[in-house]
CSV table of C-alpha atoms in Angstrom, one decimal:
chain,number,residue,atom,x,y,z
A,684,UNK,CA,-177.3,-124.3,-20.3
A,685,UNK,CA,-177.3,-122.3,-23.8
A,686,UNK,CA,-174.0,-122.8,-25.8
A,687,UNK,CA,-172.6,-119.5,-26.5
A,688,UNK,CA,-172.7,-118.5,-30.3
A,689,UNK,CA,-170.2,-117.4,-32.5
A,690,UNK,CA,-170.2,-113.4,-32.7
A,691,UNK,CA,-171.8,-112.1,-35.7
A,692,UNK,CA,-168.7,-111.2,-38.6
A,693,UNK,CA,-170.8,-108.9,-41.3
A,694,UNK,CA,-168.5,-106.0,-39.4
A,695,UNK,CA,-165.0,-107.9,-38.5
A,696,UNK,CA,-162.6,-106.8,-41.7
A,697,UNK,CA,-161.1,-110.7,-41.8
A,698,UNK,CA,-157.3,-111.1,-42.3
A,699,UNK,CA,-156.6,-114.5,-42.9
A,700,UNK,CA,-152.9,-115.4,-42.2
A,701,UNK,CA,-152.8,-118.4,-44.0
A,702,UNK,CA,-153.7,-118.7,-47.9
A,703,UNK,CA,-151.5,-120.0,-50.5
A,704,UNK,CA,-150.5,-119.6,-54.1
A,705,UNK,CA,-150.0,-122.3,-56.9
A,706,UNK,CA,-146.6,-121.6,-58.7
A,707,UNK,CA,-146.4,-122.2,-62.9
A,708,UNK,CA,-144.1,-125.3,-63.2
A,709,UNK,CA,-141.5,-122.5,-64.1
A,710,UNK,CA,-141.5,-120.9,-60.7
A,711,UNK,CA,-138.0,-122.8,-59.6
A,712,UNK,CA,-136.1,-122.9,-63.0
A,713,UNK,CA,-137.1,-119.3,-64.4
A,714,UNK,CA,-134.1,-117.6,-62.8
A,715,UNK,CA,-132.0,-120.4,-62.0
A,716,UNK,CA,-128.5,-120.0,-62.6
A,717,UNK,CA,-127.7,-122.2,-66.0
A,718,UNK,CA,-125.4,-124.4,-63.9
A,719,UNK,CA,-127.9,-125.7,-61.9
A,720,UNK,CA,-130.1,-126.5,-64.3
A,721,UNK,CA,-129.8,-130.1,-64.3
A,722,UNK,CA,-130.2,-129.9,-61.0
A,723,UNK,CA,-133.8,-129.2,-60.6
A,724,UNK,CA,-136.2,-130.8,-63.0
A,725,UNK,CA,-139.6,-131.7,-63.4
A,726,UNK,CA,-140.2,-135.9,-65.3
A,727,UNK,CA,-142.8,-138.2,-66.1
A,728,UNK,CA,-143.5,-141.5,-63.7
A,729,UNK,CA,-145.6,-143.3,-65.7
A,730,UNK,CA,-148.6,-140.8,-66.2
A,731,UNK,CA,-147.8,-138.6,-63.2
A,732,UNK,CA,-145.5,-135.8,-63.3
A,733,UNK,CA,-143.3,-135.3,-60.4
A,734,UNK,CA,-140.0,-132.8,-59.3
A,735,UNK,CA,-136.6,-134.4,-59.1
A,736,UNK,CA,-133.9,-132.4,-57.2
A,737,UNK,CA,-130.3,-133.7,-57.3
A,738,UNK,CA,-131.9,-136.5,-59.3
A,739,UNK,CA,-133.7,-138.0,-56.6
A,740,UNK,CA,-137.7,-137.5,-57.0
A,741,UNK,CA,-139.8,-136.5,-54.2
A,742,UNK,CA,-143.4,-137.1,-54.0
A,743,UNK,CA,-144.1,-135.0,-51.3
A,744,UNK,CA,-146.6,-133.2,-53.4
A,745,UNK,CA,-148.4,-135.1,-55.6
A,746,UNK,CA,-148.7,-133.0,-58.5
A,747,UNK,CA,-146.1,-130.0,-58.5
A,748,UNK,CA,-147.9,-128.7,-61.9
A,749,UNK,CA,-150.5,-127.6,-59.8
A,750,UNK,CA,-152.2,-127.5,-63.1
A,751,UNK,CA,-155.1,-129.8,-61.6
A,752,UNK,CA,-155.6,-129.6,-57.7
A,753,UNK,CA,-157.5,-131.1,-55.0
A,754,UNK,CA,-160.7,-128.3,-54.6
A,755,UNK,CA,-160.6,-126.6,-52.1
A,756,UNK,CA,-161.9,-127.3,-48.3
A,757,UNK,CA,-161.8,-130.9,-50.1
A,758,UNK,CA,-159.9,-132.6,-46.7
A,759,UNK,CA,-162.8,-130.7,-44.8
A,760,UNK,CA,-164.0,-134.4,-43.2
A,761,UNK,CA,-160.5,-135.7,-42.6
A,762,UNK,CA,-159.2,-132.6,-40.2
A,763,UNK,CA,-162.4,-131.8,-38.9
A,764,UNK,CA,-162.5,-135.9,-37.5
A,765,UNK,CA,-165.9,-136.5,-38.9
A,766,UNK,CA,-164.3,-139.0,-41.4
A,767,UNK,CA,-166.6,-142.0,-40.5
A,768,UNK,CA,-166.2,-143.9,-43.5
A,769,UNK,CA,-162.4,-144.1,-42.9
A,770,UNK,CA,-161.7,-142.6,-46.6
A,771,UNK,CA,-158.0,-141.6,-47.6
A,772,UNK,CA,-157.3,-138.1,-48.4
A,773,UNK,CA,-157.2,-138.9,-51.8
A,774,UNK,CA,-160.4,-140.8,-51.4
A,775,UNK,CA,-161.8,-137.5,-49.9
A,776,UNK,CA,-160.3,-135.5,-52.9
A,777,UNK,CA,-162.6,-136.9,-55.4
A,778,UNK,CA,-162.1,-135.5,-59.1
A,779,UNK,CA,-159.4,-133.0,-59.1
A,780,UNK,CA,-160.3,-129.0,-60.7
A,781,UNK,CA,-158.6,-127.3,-63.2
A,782,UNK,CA,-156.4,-124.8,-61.6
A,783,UNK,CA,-158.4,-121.4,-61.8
A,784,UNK,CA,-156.7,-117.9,-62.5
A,785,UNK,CA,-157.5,-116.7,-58.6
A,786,UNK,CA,-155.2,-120.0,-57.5
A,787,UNK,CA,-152.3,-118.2,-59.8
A,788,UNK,CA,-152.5,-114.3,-60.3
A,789,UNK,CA,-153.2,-111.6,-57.9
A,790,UNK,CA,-155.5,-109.6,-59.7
A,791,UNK,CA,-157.7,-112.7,-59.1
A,792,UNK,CA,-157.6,-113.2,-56.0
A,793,UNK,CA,-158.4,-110.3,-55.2
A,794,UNK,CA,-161.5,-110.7,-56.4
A,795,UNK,CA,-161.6,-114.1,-54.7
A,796,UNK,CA,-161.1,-112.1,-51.1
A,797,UNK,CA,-163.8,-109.3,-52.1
A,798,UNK,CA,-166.2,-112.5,-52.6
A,799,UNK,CA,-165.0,-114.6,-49.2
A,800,UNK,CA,-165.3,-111.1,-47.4
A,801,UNK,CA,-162.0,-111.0,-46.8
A,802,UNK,CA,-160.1,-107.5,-46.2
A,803,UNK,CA,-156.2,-108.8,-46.3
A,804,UNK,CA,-154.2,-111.8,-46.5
A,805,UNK,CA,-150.4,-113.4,-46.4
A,806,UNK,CA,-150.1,-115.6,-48.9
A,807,UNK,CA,-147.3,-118.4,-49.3
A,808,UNK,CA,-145.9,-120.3,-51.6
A,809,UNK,CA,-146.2,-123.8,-51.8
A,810,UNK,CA,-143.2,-125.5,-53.9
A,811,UNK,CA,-141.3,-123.8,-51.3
A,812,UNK,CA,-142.4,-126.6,-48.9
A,813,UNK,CA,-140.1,-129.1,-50.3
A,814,UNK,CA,-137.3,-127.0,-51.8
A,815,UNK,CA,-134.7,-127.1,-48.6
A,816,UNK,CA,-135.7,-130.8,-47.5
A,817,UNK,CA,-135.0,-132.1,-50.5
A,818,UNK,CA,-131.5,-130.0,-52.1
A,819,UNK,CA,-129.9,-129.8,-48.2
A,820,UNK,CA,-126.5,-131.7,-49.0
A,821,UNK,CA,-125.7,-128.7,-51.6
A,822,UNK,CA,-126.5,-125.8,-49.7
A,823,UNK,CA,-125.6,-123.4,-52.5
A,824,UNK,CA,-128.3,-125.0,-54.6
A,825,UNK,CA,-130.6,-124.4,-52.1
A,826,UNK,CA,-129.4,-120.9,-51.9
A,827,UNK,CA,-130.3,-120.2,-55.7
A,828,UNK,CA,-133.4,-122.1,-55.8
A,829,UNK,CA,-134.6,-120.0,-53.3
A,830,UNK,CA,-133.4,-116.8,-54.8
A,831,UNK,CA,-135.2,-118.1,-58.0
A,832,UNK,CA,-138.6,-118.5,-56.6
A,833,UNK,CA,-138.3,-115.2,-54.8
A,834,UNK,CA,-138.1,-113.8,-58.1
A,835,UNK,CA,-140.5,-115.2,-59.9
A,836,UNK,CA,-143.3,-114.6,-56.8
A,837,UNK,CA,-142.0,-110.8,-57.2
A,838,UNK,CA,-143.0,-111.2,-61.2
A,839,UNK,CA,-145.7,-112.6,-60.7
A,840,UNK,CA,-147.1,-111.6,-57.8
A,841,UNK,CA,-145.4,-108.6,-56.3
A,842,UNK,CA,-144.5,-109.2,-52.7
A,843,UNK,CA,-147.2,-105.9,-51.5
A,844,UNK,CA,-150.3,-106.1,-53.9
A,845,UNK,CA,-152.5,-102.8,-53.3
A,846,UNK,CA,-151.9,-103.1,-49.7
A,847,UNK,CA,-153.8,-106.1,-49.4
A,848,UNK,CA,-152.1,-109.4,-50.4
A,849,UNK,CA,-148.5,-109.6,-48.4
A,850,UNK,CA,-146.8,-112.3,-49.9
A,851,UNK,CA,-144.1,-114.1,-48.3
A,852,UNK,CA,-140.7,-114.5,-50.0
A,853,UNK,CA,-138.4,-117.1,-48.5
A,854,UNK,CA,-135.2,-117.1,-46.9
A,855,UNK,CA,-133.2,-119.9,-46.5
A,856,UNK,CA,-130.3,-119.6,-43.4
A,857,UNK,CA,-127.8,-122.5,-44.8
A,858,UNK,CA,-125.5,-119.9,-45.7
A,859,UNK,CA,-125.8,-116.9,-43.2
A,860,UNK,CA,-124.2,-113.8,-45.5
A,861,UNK,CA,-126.4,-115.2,-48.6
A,862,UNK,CA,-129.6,-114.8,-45.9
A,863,UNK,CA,-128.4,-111.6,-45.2
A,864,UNK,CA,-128.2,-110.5,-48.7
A,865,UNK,CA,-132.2,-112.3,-49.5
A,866,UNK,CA,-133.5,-110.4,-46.6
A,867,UNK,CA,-131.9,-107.5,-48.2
A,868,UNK,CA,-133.1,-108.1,-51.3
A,869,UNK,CA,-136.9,-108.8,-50.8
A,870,UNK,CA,-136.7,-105.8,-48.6
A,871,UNK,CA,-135.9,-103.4,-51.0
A,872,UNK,CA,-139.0,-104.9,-53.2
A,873,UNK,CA,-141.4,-104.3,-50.4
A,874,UNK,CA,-142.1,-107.6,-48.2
A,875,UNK,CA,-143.5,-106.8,-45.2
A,876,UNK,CA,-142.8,-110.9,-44.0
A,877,UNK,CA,-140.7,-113.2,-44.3
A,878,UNK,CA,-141.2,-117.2,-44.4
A,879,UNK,CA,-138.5,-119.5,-43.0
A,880,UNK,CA,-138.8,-123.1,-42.6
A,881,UNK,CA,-138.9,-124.8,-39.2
A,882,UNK,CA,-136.2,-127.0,-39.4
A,883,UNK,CA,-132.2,-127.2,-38.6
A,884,UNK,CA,-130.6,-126.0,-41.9
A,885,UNK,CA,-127.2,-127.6,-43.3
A,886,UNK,CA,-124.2,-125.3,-44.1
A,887,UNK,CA,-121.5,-125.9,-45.0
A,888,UNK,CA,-120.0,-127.1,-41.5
A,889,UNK,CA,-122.7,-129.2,-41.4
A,890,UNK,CA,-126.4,-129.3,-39.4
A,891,UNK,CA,-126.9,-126.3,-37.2
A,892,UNK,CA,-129.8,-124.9,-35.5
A,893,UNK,CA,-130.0,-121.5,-37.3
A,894,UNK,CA,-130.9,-119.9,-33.7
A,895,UNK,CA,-127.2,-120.3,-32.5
A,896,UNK,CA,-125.1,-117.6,-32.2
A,897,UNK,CA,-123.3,-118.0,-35.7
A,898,UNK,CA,-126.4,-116.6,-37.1
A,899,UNK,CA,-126.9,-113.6,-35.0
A,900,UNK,CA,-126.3,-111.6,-37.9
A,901,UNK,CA,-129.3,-112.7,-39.8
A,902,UNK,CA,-131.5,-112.1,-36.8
A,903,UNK,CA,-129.8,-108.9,-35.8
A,904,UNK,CA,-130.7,-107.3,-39.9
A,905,UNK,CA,-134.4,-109.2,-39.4
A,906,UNK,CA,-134.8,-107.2,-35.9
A,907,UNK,CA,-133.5,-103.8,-37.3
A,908,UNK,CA,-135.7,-104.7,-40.0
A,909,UNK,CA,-138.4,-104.7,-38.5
A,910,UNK,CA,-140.3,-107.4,-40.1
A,911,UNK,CA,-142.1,-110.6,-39.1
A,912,UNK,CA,-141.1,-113.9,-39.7
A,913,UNK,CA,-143.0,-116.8,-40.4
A,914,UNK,CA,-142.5,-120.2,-39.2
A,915,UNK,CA,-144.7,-122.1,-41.9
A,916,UNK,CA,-145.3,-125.8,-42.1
A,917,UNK,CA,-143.3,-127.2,-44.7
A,918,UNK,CA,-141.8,-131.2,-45.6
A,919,UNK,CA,-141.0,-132.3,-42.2
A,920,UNK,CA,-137.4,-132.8,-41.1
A,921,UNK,CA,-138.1,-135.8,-39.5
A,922,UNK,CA,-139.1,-137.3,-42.2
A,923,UNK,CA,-135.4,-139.4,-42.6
A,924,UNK,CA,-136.5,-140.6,-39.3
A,925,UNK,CA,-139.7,-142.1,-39.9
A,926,UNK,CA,-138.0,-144.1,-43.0
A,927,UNK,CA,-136.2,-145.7,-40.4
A,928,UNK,CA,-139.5,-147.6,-39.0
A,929,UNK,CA,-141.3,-148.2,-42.0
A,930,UNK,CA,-141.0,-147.9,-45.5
A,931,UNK,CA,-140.4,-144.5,-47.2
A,932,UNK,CA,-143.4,-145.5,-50.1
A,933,UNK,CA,-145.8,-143.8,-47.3
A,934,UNK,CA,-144.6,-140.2,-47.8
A,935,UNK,CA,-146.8,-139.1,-50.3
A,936,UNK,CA,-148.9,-136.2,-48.6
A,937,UNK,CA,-151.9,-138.3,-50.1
A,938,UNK,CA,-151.2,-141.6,-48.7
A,939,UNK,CA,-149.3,-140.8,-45.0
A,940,UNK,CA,-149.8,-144.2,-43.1
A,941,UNK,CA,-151.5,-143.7,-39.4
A,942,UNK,CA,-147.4,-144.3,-37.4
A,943,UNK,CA,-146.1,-141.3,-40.1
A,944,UNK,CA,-148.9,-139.1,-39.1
A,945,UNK,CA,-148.4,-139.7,-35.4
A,946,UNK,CA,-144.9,-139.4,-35.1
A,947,UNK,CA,-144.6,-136.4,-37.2
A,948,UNK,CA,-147.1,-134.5,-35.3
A,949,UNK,CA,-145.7,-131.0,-35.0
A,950,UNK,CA,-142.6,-132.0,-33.7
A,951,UNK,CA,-140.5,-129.8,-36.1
A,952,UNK,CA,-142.6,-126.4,-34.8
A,953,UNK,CA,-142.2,-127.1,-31.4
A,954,UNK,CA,-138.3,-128.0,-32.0
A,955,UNK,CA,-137.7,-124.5,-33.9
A,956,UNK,CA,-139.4,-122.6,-31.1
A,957,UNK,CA,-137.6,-124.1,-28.3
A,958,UNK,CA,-134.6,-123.6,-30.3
A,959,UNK,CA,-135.1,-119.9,-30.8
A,960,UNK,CA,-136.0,-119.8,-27.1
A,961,UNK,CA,-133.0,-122.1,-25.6
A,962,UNK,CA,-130.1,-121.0,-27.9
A,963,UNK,CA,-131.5,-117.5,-26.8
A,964,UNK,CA,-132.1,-115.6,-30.0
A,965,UNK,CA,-135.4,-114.2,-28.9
A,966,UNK,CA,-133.3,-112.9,-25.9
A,967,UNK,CA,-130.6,-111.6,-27.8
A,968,UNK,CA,-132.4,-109.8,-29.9
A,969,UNK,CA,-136.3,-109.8,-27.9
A,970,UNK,CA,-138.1,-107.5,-30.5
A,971,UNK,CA,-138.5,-110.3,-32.9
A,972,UNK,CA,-141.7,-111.4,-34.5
A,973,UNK,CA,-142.4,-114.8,-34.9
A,974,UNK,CA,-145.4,-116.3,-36.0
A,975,UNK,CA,-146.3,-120.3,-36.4
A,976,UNK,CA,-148.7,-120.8,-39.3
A,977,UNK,CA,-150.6,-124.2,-40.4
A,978,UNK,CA,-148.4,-125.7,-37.7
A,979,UNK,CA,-151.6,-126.3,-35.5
A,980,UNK,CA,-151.5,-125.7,-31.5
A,981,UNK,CA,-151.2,-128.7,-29.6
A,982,UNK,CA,-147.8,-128.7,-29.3
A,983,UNK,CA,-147.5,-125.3,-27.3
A,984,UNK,CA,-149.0,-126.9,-23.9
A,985,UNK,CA,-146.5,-129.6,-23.5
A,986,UNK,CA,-143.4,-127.0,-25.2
A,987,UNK,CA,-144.2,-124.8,-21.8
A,988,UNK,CA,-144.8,-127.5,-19.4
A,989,UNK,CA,-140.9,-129.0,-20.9
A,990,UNK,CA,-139.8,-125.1,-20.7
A,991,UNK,CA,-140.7,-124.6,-17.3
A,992,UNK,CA,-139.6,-128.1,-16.2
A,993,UNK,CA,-136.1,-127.3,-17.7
A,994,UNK,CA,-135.9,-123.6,-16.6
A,995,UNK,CA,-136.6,-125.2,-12.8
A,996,UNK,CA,-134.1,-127.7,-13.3
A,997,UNK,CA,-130.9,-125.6,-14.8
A,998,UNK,CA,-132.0,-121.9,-14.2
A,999,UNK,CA,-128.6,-120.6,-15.1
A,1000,UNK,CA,-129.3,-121.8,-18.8
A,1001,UNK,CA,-131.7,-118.9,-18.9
A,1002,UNK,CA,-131.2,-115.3,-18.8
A,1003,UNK,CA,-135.3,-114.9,-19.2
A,1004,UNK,CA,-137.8,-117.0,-18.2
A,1005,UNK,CA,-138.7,-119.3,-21.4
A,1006,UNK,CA,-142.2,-119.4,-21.1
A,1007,UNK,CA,-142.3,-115.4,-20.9
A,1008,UNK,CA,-140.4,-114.7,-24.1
A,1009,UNK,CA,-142.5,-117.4,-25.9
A,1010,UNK,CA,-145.5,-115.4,-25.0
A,1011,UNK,CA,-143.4,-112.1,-25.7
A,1012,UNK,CA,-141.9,-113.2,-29.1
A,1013,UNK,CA,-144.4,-115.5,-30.9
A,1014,UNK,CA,-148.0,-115.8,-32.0
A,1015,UNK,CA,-150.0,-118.6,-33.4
A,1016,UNK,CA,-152.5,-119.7,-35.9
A,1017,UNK,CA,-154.2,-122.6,-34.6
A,1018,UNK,CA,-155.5,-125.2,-37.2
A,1019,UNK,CA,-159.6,-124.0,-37.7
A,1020,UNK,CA,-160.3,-127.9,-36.2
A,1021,UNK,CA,-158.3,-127.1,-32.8
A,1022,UNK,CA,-159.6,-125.4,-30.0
A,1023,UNK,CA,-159.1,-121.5,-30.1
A,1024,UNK,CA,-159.8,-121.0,-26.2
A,1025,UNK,CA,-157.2,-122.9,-25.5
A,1026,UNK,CA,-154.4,-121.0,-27.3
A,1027,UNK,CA,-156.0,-118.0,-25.7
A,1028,UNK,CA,-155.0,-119.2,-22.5
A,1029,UNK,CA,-151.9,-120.3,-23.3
A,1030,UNK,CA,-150.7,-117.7,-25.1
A,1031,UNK,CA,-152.7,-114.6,-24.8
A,1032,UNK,CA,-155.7,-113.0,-27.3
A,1033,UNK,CA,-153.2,-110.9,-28.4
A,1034,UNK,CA,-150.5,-113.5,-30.0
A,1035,UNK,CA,-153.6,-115.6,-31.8
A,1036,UNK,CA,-154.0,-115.3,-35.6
A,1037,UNK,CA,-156.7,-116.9,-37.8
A,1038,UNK,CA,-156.1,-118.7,-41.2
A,1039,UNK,CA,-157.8,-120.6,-43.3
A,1040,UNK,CA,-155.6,-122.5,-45.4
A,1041,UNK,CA,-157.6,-121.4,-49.0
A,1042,UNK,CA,-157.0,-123.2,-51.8
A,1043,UNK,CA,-155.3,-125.9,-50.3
A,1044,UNK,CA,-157.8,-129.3,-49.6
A,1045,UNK,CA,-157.1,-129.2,-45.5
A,1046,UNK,CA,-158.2,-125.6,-45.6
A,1047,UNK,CA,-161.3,-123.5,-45.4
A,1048,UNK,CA,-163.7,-123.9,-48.9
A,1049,UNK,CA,-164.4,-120.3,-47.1
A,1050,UNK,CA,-162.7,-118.6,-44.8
A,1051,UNK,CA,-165.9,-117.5,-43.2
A,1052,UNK,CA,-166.8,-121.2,-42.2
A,1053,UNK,CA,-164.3,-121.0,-39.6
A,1054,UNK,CA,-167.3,-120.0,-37.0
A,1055,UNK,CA,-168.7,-123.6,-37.6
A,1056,UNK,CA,-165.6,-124.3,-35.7
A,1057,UNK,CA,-164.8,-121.3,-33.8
A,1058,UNK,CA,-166.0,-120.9,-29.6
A,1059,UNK,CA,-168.2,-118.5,-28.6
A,1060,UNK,CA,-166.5,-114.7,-28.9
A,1061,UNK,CA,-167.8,-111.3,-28.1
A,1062,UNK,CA,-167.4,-108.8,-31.0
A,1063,UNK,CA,-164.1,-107.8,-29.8
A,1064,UNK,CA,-162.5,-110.7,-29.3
A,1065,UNK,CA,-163.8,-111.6,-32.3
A,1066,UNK,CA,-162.2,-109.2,-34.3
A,1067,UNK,CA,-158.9,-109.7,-32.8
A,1068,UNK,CA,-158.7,-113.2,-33.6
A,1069,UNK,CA,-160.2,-112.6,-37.2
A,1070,UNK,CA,-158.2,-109.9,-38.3
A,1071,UNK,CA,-156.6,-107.4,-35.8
A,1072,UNK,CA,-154.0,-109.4,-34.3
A,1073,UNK,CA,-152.5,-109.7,-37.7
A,1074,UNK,CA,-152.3,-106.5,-38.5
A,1075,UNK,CA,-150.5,-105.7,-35.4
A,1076,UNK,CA,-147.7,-108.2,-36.4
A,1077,UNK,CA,-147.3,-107.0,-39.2
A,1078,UNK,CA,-147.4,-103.5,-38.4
A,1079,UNK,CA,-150.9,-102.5,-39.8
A,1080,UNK,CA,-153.1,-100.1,-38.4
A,1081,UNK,CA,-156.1,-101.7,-36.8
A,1082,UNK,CA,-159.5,-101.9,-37.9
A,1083,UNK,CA,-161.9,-101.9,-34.6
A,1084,UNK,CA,-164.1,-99.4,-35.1
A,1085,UNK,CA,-163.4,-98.3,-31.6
A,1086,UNK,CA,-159.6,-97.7,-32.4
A,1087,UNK,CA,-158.7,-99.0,-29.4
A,1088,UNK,CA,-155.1,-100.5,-30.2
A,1089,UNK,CA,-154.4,-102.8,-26.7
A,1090,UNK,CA,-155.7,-106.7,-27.4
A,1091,UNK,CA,-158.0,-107.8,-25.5
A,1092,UNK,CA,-156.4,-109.6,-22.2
A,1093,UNK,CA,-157.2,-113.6,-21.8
């Protein structure tokens, strides 16, 4: 039997959903309130430079500088499970690179997209990752460090850049009339998404899921809004958790033992989904947009076989069927080493979103390489899944030459 081949791209305008900035080391103190200051700041241990919020360091990411990073596509072995030599990710890293201006500015990566024969991307920060896990017992800190960032991305970066790059400003739901204002705020600067971190958020009552009722105001501005919001990997919640069963010197990104990287899985994706789902936000308000990024795929068969058990089990809990507004609401980026057919069929080719990852080591060295990867497609499937599919989240016109605007059914 011939194995299909991927579809030719030369003609599929690529919009990768998932690439990533580096922030200067100013991007969390620039605006900062002066009373916080203390709060947030970057030391030495011994010759590494790490972040310290509320005084405690994390080391989540080993070099917050980001003024010498891991090149990209570096993890390429690791992900892809061709790591036969059993090498650590920073083993895999090798010599670090000097952070280049197309990691950085816009202007540059624009240039960096023209080369990759790219056409659009979202872009997200990456400090942001740690920001909420690690300031959560003051959630007014969190509030202003979030506001900060969002303000230096918009000086730096812009949050539209010539219709092409659509960064991602964050907004934080500890404190749901301060989300309102965020939204309303990066808004009237032009985002056309919004990232928000898959996790329960603490308020000042306490841990909440943020898709309870209490913040129906936040989702009611977000769906009158009209914008997308994206459900980005970030430092797992769980991580409190995994302490409890072995030591919490393993939480370097770098140097995640084999129990840490098992047990976190994509627990914290799956959680926030089911959330939004059971607590009934996506029916409450069922023209939302919600879009998992860098959170992989595996978890989605086993969320709708625990939906539908549930949903048979306690139907009354349920004014929709689960599984229906999941496939209404949501759409996925599948990690490039996972299986693409499979989301298809679990989700539909319409809710399935490629991303790269670029510049960060588990990503793409090229976006383009995805088709080492990718199953066979025809052209339009093809450029639904490479491009299209975004655009219609976001609102974009489509780019298939033969205009037609309906996806593909799986």
């Amino acid at each position: 039997m011939t194995t299909p081949q991927p579809a030719p791209i030369e003609n599929a305008p690529i919009f990768d959903a998932d690439q990533h900035m580096y922030e200067t080391p100013d991007a969390l103190t620039r605006h900062l309130p002066d009373k916080y200051r203390r709060d947030v700041q970057f030391v030495q241990v011994g010759r590494h430079t790490r972040i310290a919020i509320l005084g405690k360091i994390t080391e989540f990411i080993p070099n917050p500088t980001f003024d010498r990073v891991a090149a990209p596509g570096a993890h390429e072995k690791f992900y892809a499970g061709t790591n036969t030599e059993g090498k650590t990710l920073r083993e895999l890293t090798g010599e670090p690179m000097e952070s280049i201006p197309a990691f950085r500015e816009p202007g540059p990566r624009l240039e960096s997209l023209d080369a990759q024969g790219v056409a659009e991307s979202l872009v997200y920060p990456t400090l942001a990752n740690l920001v909420e896990h690690s300031a959560a017992e003051e959630p007014e800190l969190v509030v202003a460090i979030i506001h900060a960032l969002n303000r230096w991305m918009l000086d730096t970066w812009g949050y539209t850049y010539e219709n092409r790059l659509f960064m991602t400003p964050v907004i934080t739901l500890a404190l749901v009339e301060e989300a309102q204002r965020e939204l309303d705020y990066v808004l009237s600067h032009g985002a056309k998404a919004v990232l928000i971190k898959p996790a329960p958020v603490k308020g000042l009552h306490g841990w909440r899921s943020p898709a309870l009722p209490e913040f129906d105001p936040f989702w009611r501005d977000v769906q009158a809004a009209n914008i997308p919001v994206i459900l980005h990997a970030s430092q797992p919640p769980l991580d409190d958790y995994v302490n409890r069963w072995e030591p919490p010197r393993t939480n370097n990104f770098m140097n995640m033992s084999a129990f840490r990287w098992l047990v976190l899985g994509h627990r914290e994706i799956s959680d926030m989904i089911a959330a939004l789902i059971c607590h009934g936000t996506l029916t409450r308000f069922p023209r939302l947009r919600i879009a998992s990024v860098e959170n992989g795929a595996s978890w989605i068969r086993t969320l709708i076989e625990d939906l539908e058990g549930v949903h048979a089990k306690m139907p009354q809990a349920f004014e929709e069927d689960p599984v229906a507004v999941l496939r209404r609401n949501c759409w996925v980026s599948p990690f490039w080493e996972g299986s693409v057919a499979e989301v298809v069929d679990w989700m539909g080719w319409d809710k399935v979103l490629f991303g790269s990852d670029y510049p960060h080591p588990e990503g793409l060295p090229e976006p383009k390489d995805y088709y080492k990867y990718a199953e066979g497609m025809d052209e339009k499937r093809a450029r639904d899944f490479m491009g299209d599919n975004a655009r219609r989240l976001l609102g974009l016109p489509v780019r298939n030459p033969a205009g037609d605007m309906a996806p593909v059914p799986s």
